mmCIF file of C-alpha atoms in Angstrom:
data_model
loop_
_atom_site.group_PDB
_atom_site.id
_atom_site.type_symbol
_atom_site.label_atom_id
_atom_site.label_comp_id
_atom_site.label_asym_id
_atom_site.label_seq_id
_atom_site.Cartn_x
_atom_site.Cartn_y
_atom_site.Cartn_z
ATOM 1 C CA UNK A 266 6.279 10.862 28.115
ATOM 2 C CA UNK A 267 4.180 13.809 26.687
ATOM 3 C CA UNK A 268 7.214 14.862 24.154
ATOM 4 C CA UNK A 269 7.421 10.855 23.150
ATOM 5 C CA UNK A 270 4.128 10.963 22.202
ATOM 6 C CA UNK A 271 4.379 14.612 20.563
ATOM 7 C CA UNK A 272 7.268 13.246 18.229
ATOM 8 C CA UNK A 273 5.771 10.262 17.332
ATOM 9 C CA UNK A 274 2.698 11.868 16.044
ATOM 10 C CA UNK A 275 4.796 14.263 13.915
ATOM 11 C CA UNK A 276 7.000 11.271 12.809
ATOM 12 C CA UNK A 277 3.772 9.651 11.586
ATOM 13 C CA UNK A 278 2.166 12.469 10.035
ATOM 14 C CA UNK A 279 5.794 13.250 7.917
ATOM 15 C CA UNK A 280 5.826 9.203 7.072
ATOM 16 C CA UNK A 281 2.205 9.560 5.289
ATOM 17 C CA UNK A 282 2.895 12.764 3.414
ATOM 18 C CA UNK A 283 5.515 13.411 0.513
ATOM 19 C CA UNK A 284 6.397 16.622 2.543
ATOM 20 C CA UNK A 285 5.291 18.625 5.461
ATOM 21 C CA UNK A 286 6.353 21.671 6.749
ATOM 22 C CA UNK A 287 6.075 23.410 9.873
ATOM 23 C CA UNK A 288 2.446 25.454 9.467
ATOM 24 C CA UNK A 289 1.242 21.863 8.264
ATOM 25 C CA UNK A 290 2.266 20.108 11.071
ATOM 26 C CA UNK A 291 1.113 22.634 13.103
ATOM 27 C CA UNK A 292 -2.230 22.583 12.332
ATOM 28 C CA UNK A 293 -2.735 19.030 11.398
ATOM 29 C CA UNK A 294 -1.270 18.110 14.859
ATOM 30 C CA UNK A 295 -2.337 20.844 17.431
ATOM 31 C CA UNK A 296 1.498 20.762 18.510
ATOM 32 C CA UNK A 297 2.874 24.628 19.192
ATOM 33 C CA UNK A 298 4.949 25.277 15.933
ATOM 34 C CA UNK A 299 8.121 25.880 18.247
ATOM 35 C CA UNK A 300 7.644 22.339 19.586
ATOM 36 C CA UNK A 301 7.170 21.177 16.466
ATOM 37 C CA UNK A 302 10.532 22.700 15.399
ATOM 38 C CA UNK A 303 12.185 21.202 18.141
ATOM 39 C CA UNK A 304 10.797 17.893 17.272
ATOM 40 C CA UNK A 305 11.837 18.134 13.905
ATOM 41 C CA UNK A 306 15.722 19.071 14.742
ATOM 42 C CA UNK A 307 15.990 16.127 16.785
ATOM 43 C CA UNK A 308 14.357 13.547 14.594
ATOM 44 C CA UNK A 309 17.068 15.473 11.559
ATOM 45 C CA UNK A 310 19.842 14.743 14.026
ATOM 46 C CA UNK A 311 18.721 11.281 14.903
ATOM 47 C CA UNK A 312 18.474 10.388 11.093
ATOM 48 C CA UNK A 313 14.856 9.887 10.372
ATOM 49 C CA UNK A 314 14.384 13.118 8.908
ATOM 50 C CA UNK A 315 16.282 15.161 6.475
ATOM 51 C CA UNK A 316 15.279 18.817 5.442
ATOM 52 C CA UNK A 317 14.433 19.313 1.912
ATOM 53 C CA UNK A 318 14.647 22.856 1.045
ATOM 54 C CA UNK A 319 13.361 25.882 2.897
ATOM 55 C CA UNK A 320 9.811 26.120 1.347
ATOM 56 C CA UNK A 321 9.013 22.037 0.722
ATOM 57 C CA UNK A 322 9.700 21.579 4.247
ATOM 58 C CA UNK A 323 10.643 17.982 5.736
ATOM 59 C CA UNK A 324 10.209 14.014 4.759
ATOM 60 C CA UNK A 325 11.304 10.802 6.416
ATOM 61 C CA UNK A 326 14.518 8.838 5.270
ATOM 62 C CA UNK A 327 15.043 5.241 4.459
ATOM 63 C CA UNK A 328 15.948 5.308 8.106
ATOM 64 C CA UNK A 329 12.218 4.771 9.353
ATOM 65 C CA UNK A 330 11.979 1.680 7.618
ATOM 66 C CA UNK A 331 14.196 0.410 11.038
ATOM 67 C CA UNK A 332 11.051 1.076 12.544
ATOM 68 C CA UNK A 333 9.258 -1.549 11.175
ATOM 69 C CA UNK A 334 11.406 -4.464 10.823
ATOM 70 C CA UNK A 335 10.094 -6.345 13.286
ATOM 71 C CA UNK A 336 6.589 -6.084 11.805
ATOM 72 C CA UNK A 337 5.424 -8.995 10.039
ATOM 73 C CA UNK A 338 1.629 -7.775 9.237
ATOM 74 C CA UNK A 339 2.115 -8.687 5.487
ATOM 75 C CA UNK A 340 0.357 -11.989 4.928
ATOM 76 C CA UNK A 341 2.906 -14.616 3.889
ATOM 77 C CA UNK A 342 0.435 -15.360 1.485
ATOM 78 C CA UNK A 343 1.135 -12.444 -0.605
ATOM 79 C CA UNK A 344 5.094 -12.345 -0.426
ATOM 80 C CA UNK A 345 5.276 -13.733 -4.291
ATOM 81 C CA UNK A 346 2.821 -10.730 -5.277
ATOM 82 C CA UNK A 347 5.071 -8.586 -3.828
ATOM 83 C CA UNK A 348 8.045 -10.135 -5.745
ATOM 84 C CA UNK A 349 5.866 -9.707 -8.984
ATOM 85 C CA UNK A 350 5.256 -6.420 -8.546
ATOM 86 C CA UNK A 351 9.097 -5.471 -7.694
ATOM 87 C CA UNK A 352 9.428 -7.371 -11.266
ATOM 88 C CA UNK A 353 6.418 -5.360 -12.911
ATOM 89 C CA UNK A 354 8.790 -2.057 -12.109
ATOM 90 C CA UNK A 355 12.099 -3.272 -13.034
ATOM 91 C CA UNK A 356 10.359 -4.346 -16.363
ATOM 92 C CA UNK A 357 8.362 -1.546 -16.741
ATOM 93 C CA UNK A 358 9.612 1.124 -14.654
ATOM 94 C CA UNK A 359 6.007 2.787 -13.540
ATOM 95 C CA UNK A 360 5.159 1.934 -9.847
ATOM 96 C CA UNK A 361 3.203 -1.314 -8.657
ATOM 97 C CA UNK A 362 1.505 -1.452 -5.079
ATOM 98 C CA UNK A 363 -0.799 -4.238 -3.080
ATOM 99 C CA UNK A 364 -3.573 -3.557 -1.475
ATOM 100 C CA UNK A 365 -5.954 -5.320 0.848
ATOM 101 C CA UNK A 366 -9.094 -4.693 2.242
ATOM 102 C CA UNK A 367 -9.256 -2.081 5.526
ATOM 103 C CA UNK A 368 -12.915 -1.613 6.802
ATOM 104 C CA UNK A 369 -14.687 0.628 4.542
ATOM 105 C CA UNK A 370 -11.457 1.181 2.523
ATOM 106 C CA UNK A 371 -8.573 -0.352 0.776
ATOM 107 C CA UNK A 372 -5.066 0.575 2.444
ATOM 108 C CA UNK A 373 -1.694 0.517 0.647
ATOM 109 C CA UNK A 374 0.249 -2.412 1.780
ATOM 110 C CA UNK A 375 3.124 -2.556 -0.537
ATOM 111 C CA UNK A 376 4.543 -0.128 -2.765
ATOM 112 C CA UNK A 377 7.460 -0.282 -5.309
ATOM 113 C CA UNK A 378 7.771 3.570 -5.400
ATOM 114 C CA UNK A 379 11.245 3.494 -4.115
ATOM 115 C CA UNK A 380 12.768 1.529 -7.271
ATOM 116 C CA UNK A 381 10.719 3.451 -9.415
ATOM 117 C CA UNK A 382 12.535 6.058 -11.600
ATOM 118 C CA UNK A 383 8.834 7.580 -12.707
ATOM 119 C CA UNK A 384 7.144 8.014 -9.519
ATOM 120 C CA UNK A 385 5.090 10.962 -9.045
ATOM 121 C CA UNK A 386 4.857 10.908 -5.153
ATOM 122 C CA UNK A 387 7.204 9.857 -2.525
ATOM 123 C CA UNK A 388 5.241 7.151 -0.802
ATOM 124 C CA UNK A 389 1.662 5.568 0.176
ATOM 125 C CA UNK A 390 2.363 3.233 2.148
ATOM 126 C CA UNK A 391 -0.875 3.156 4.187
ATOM 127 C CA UNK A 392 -2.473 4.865 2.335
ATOM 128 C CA UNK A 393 -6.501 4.642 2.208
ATOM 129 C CA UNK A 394 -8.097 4.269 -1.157
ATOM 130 C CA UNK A 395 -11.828 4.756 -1.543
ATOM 131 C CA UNK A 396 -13.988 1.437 -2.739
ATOM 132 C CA UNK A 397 -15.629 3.409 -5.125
ATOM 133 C CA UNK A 398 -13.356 6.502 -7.130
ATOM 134 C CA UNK A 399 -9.789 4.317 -6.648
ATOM 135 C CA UNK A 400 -8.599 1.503 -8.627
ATOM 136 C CA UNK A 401 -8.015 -0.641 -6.108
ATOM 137 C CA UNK A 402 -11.237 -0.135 -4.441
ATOM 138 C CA UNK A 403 -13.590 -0.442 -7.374
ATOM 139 C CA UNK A 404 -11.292 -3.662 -8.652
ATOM 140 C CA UNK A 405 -11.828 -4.873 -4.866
ATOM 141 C CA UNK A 406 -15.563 -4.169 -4.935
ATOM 142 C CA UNK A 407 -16.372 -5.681 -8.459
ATOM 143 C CA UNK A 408 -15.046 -9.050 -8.051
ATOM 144 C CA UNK A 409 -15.327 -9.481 -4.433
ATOM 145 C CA UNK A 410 -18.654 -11.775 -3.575
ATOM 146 C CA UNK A 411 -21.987 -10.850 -3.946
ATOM 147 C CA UNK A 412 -22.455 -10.903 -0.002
ATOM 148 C CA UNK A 413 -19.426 -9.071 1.249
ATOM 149 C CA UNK A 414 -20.094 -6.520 -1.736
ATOM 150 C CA UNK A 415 -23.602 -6.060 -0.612
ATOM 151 C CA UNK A 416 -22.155 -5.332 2.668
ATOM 152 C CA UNK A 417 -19.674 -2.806 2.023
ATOM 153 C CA UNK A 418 -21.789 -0.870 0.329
ATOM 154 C CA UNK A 419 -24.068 -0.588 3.139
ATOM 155 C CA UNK A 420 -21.224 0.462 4.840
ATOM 156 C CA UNK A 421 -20.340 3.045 2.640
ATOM 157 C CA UNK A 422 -23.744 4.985 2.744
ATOM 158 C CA UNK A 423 -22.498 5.810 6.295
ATOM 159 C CA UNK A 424 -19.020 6.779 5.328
ATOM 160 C CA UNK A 425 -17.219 9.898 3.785
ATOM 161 C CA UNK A 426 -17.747 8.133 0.751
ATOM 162 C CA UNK A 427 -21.594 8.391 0.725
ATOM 163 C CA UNK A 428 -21.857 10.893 -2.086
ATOM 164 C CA UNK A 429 -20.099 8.661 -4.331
ATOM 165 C CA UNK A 430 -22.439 5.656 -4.717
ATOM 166 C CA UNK A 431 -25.122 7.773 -6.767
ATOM 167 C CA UNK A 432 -27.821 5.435 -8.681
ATOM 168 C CA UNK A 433 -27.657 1.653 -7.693
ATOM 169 C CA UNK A 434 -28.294 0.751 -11.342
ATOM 170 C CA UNK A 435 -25.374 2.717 -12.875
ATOM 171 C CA UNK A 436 -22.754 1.491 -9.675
ATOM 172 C CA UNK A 437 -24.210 -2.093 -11.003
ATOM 173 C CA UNK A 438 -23.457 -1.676 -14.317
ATOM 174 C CA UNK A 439 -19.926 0.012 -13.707
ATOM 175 C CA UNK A 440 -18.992 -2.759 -11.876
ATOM 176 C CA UNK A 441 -20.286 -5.338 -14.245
ATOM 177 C CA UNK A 442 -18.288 -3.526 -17.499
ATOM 178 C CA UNK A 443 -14.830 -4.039 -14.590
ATOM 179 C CA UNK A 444 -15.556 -7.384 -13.971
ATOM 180 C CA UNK A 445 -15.414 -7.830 -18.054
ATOM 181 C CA UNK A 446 -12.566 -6.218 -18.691
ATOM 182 C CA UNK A 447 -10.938 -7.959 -15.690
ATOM 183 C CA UNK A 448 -9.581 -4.562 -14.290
ATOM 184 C CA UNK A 449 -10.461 -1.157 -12.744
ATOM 185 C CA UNK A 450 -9.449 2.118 -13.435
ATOM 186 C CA UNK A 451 -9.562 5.614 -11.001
ATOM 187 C CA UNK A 452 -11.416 8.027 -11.236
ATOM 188 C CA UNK A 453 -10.242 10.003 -13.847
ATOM 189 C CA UNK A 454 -11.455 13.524 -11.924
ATOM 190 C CA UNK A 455 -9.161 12.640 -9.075
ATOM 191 C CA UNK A 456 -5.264 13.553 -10.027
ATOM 192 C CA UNK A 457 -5.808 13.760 -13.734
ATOM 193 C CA UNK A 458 -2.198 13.929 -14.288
ATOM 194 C CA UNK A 459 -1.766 10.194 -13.579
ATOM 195 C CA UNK A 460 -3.635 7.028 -13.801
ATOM 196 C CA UNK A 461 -4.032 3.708 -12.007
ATOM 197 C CA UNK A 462 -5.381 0.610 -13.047
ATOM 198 C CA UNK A 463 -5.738 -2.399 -10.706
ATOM 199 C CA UNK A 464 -6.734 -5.980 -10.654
ATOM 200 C CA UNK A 465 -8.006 -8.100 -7.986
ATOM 201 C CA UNK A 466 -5.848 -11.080 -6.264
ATOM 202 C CA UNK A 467 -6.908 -14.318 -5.198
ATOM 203 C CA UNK A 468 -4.986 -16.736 -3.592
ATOM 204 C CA UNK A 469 -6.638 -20.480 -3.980
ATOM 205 C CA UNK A 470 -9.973 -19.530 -5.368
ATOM 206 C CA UNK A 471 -10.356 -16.281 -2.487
ATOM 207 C CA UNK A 472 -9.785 -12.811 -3.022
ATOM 208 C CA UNK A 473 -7.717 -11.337 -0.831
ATOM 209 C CA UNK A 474 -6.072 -7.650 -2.268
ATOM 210 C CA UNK A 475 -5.419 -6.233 -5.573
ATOM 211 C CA UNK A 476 -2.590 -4.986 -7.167
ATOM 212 C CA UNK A 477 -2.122 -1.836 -9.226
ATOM 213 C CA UNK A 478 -0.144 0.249 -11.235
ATOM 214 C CA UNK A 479 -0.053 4.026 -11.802
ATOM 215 C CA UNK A 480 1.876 5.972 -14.200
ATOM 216 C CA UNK A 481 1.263 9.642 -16.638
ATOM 217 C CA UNK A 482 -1.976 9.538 -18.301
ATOM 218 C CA UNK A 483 -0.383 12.073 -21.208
ATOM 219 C CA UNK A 484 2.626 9.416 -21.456
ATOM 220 C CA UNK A 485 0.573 5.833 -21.678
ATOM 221 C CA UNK A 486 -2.689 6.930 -23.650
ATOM 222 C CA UNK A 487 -3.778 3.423 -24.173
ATOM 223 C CA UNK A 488 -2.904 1.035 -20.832
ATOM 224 C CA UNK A 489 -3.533 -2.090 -22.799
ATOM 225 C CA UNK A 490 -0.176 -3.496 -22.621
ATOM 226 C CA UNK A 491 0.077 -2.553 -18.389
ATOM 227 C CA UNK A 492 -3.162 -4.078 -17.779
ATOM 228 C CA UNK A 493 -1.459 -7.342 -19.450
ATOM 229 C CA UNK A 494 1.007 -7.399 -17.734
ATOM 230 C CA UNK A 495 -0.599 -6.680 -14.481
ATOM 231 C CA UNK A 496 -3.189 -9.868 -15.281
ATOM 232 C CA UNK A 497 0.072 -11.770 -15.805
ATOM 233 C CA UNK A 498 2.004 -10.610 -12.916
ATOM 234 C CA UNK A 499 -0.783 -11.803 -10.473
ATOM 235 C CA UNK A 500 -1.576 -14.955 -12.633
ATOM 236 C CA UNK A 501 2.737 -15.464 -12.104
ATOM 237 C CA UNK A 502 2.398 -14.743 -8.402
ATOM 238 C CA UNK A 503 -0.388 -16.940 -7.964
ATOM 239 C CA UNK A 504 1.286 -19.608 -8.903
ATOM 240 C CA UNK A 505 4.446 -19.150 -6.538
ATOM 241 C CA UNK A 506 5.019 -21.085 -3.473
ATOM 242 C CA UNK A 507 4.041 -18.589 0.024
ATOM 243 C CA UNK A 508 5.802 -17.875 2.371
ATOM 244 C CA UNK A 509 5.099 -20.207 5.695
ATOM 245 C CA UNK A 510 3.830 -17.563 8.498
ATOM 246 C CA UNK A 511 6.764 -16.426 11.101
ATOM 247 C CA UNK A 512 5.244 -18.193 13.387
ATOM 248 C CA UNK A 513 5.052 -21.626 11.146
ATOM 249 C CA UNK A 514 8.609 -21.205 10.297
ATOM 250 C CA UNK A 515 9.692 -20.561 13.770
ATOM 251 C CA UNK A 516 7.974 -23.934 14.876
ATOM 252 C CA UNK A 517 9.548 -25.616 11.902
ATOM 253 C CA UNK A 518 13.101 -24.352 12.900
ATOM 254 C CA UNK A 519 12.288 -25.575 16.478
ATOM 255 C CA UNK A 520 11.405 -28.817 15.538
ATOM 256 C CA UNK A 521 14.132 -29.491 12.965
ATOM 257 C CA UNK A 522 16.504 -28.290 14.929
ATOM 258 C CA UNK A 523 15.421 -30.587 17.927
ATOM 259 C CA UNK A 524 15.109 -33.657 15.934
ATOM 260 C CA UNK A 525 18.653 -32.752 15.163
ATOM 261 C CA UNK A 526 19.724 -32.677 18.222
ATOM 262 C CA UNK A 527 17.530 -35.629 19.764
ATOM 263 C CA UNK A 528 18.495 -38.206 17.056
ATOM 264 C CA UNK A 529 22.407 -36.886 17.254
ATOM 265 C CA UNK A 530 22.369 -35.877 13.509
ATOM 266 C CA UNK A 531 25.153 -34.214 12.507
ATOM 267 C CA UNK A 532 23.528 -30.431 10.797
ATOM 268 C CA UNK A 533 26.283 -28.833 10.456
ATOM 269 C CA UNK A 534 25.174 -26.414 12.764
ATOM 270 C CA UNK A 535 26.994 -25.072 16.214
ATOM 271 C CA UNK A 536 24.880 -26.181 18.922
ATOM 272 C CA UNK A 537 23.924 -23.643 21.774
#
């Protein structure tokens, strides 16, 4: 049971990183490095690693995403933002991701870094964003309500992030110019190189994520044209149908399929 646990905790420390080699691992984990080894030459041979070169080290295959396909944790609700950001790539190219709201962070729900030729970074997928120096947290924490903003940041003076909140008056202001221009930018200290913007998401009147996109500062001087078409994407996506919970769409199947088979209407469907 020990070496299930072992490998799952290097599995899940490979899944958040672009790559990780052995010394990482190592220390990150506690794990003995020759364990660690071992680990990694069976989860190679089982397919949910591949090696990458001998000084980059190791990262996951498509092959984890197995691992999660019975997880449904996505809200149904956002399904068509997800959509609209797998169209803001193919349109654009740069990658899109969701977030939603994770304590005293934003975490990466959705990402369309796999169909995007320009990403920088293999993955983020649950990744944690801070509130106040990422996109998607200061997009979250400008337009979210007075109340819940009021209480996040009380949160945050508690947090790793404490350092960041400097003078109320110039966090108020900050967040008043983002609620103007309808969108949030990072940091621009953190990963110069690139950029992300973000706007927030509401779903009938209620925020509940944001969505961003991130591509080369040097490349896309002026994001003027991405932040339209981000405000448009979510506007689109807004406006889409959502997806019924599994749960409501298991009942409905049920019940269709019952008053199907009450009533003797023919479905066209073999019956168990």
């Amino acid at each position: 049971m020990k070496s299930v646990q072992k490998s799952l905790q290097v599995l899940a420390v490979i899944n958040a990183r672009p790559f990780s080699r052995v010394r990482d691992l190592h220390e990150i984990t506690g794990i003995p490095a020759p364990t660690v080894v071992r680990i990694l030459e069976t989860l190679v041979e089982a397919g949910y690693l591949r090696k990458v070169g001998r000084l980059s080290g190791y990262c996951v295959t498509d092959r984890v995403m197995a691992l999660s396909s019975g997880f449904h944790g996505l809200p149904g609700m956002l399904e068509p933002m997800c959509r609209m950001a797998d169209q803001l790539t193919s349109d654009l190219r740069w990658p899109a991701s969701i977030a939603t709201l994770d304590g005293d962070a934003m975490i990466v729900r959705y990402s369309t870094i796999p169909q995007s030729p320009l990403a920088h970074i293999h993955s983020t997928i649950n990744r944690r964003l801070s509130l106040l120096r990422r996109a998607h947290g200061r997009a979250y924490l400008a337009f979210c309500p007075p109340e819940e903003r009021a209480f996040l940041l009380e949160r945050l003076t508690e947090s790793a992030d404490a350092e960041a909140l400097g003078d109320q008056q110039a966090l108020d202001a900050h967040l008043d110019a983002i609620r103007i221009a309808g969108f949030a930018r990072r940091d621009r200290t953190l990963e110069p190189d690139t950029s992300t913007i973000a706007v927030p998401i509401r779903i009938e009147g209620r925020l509940t994520g944001t969505m961003g996109i991130t591509f080369f500062s040097r490349v896309v001087p002026d994001p003027s044209e991405l932040v339209q078409a981000l405000k448009q994407a979510v506007a689109e996506g807004a406006r889409q149908p959502m997806a019924p919970s599994r749960e409501n769409a298991d009942t409905a199947h049920n019940t269709g399929h019952n008053t199907a088979h009450n009533t003797g209407l023919d479905t066209g469907l073999d019956t168990p």
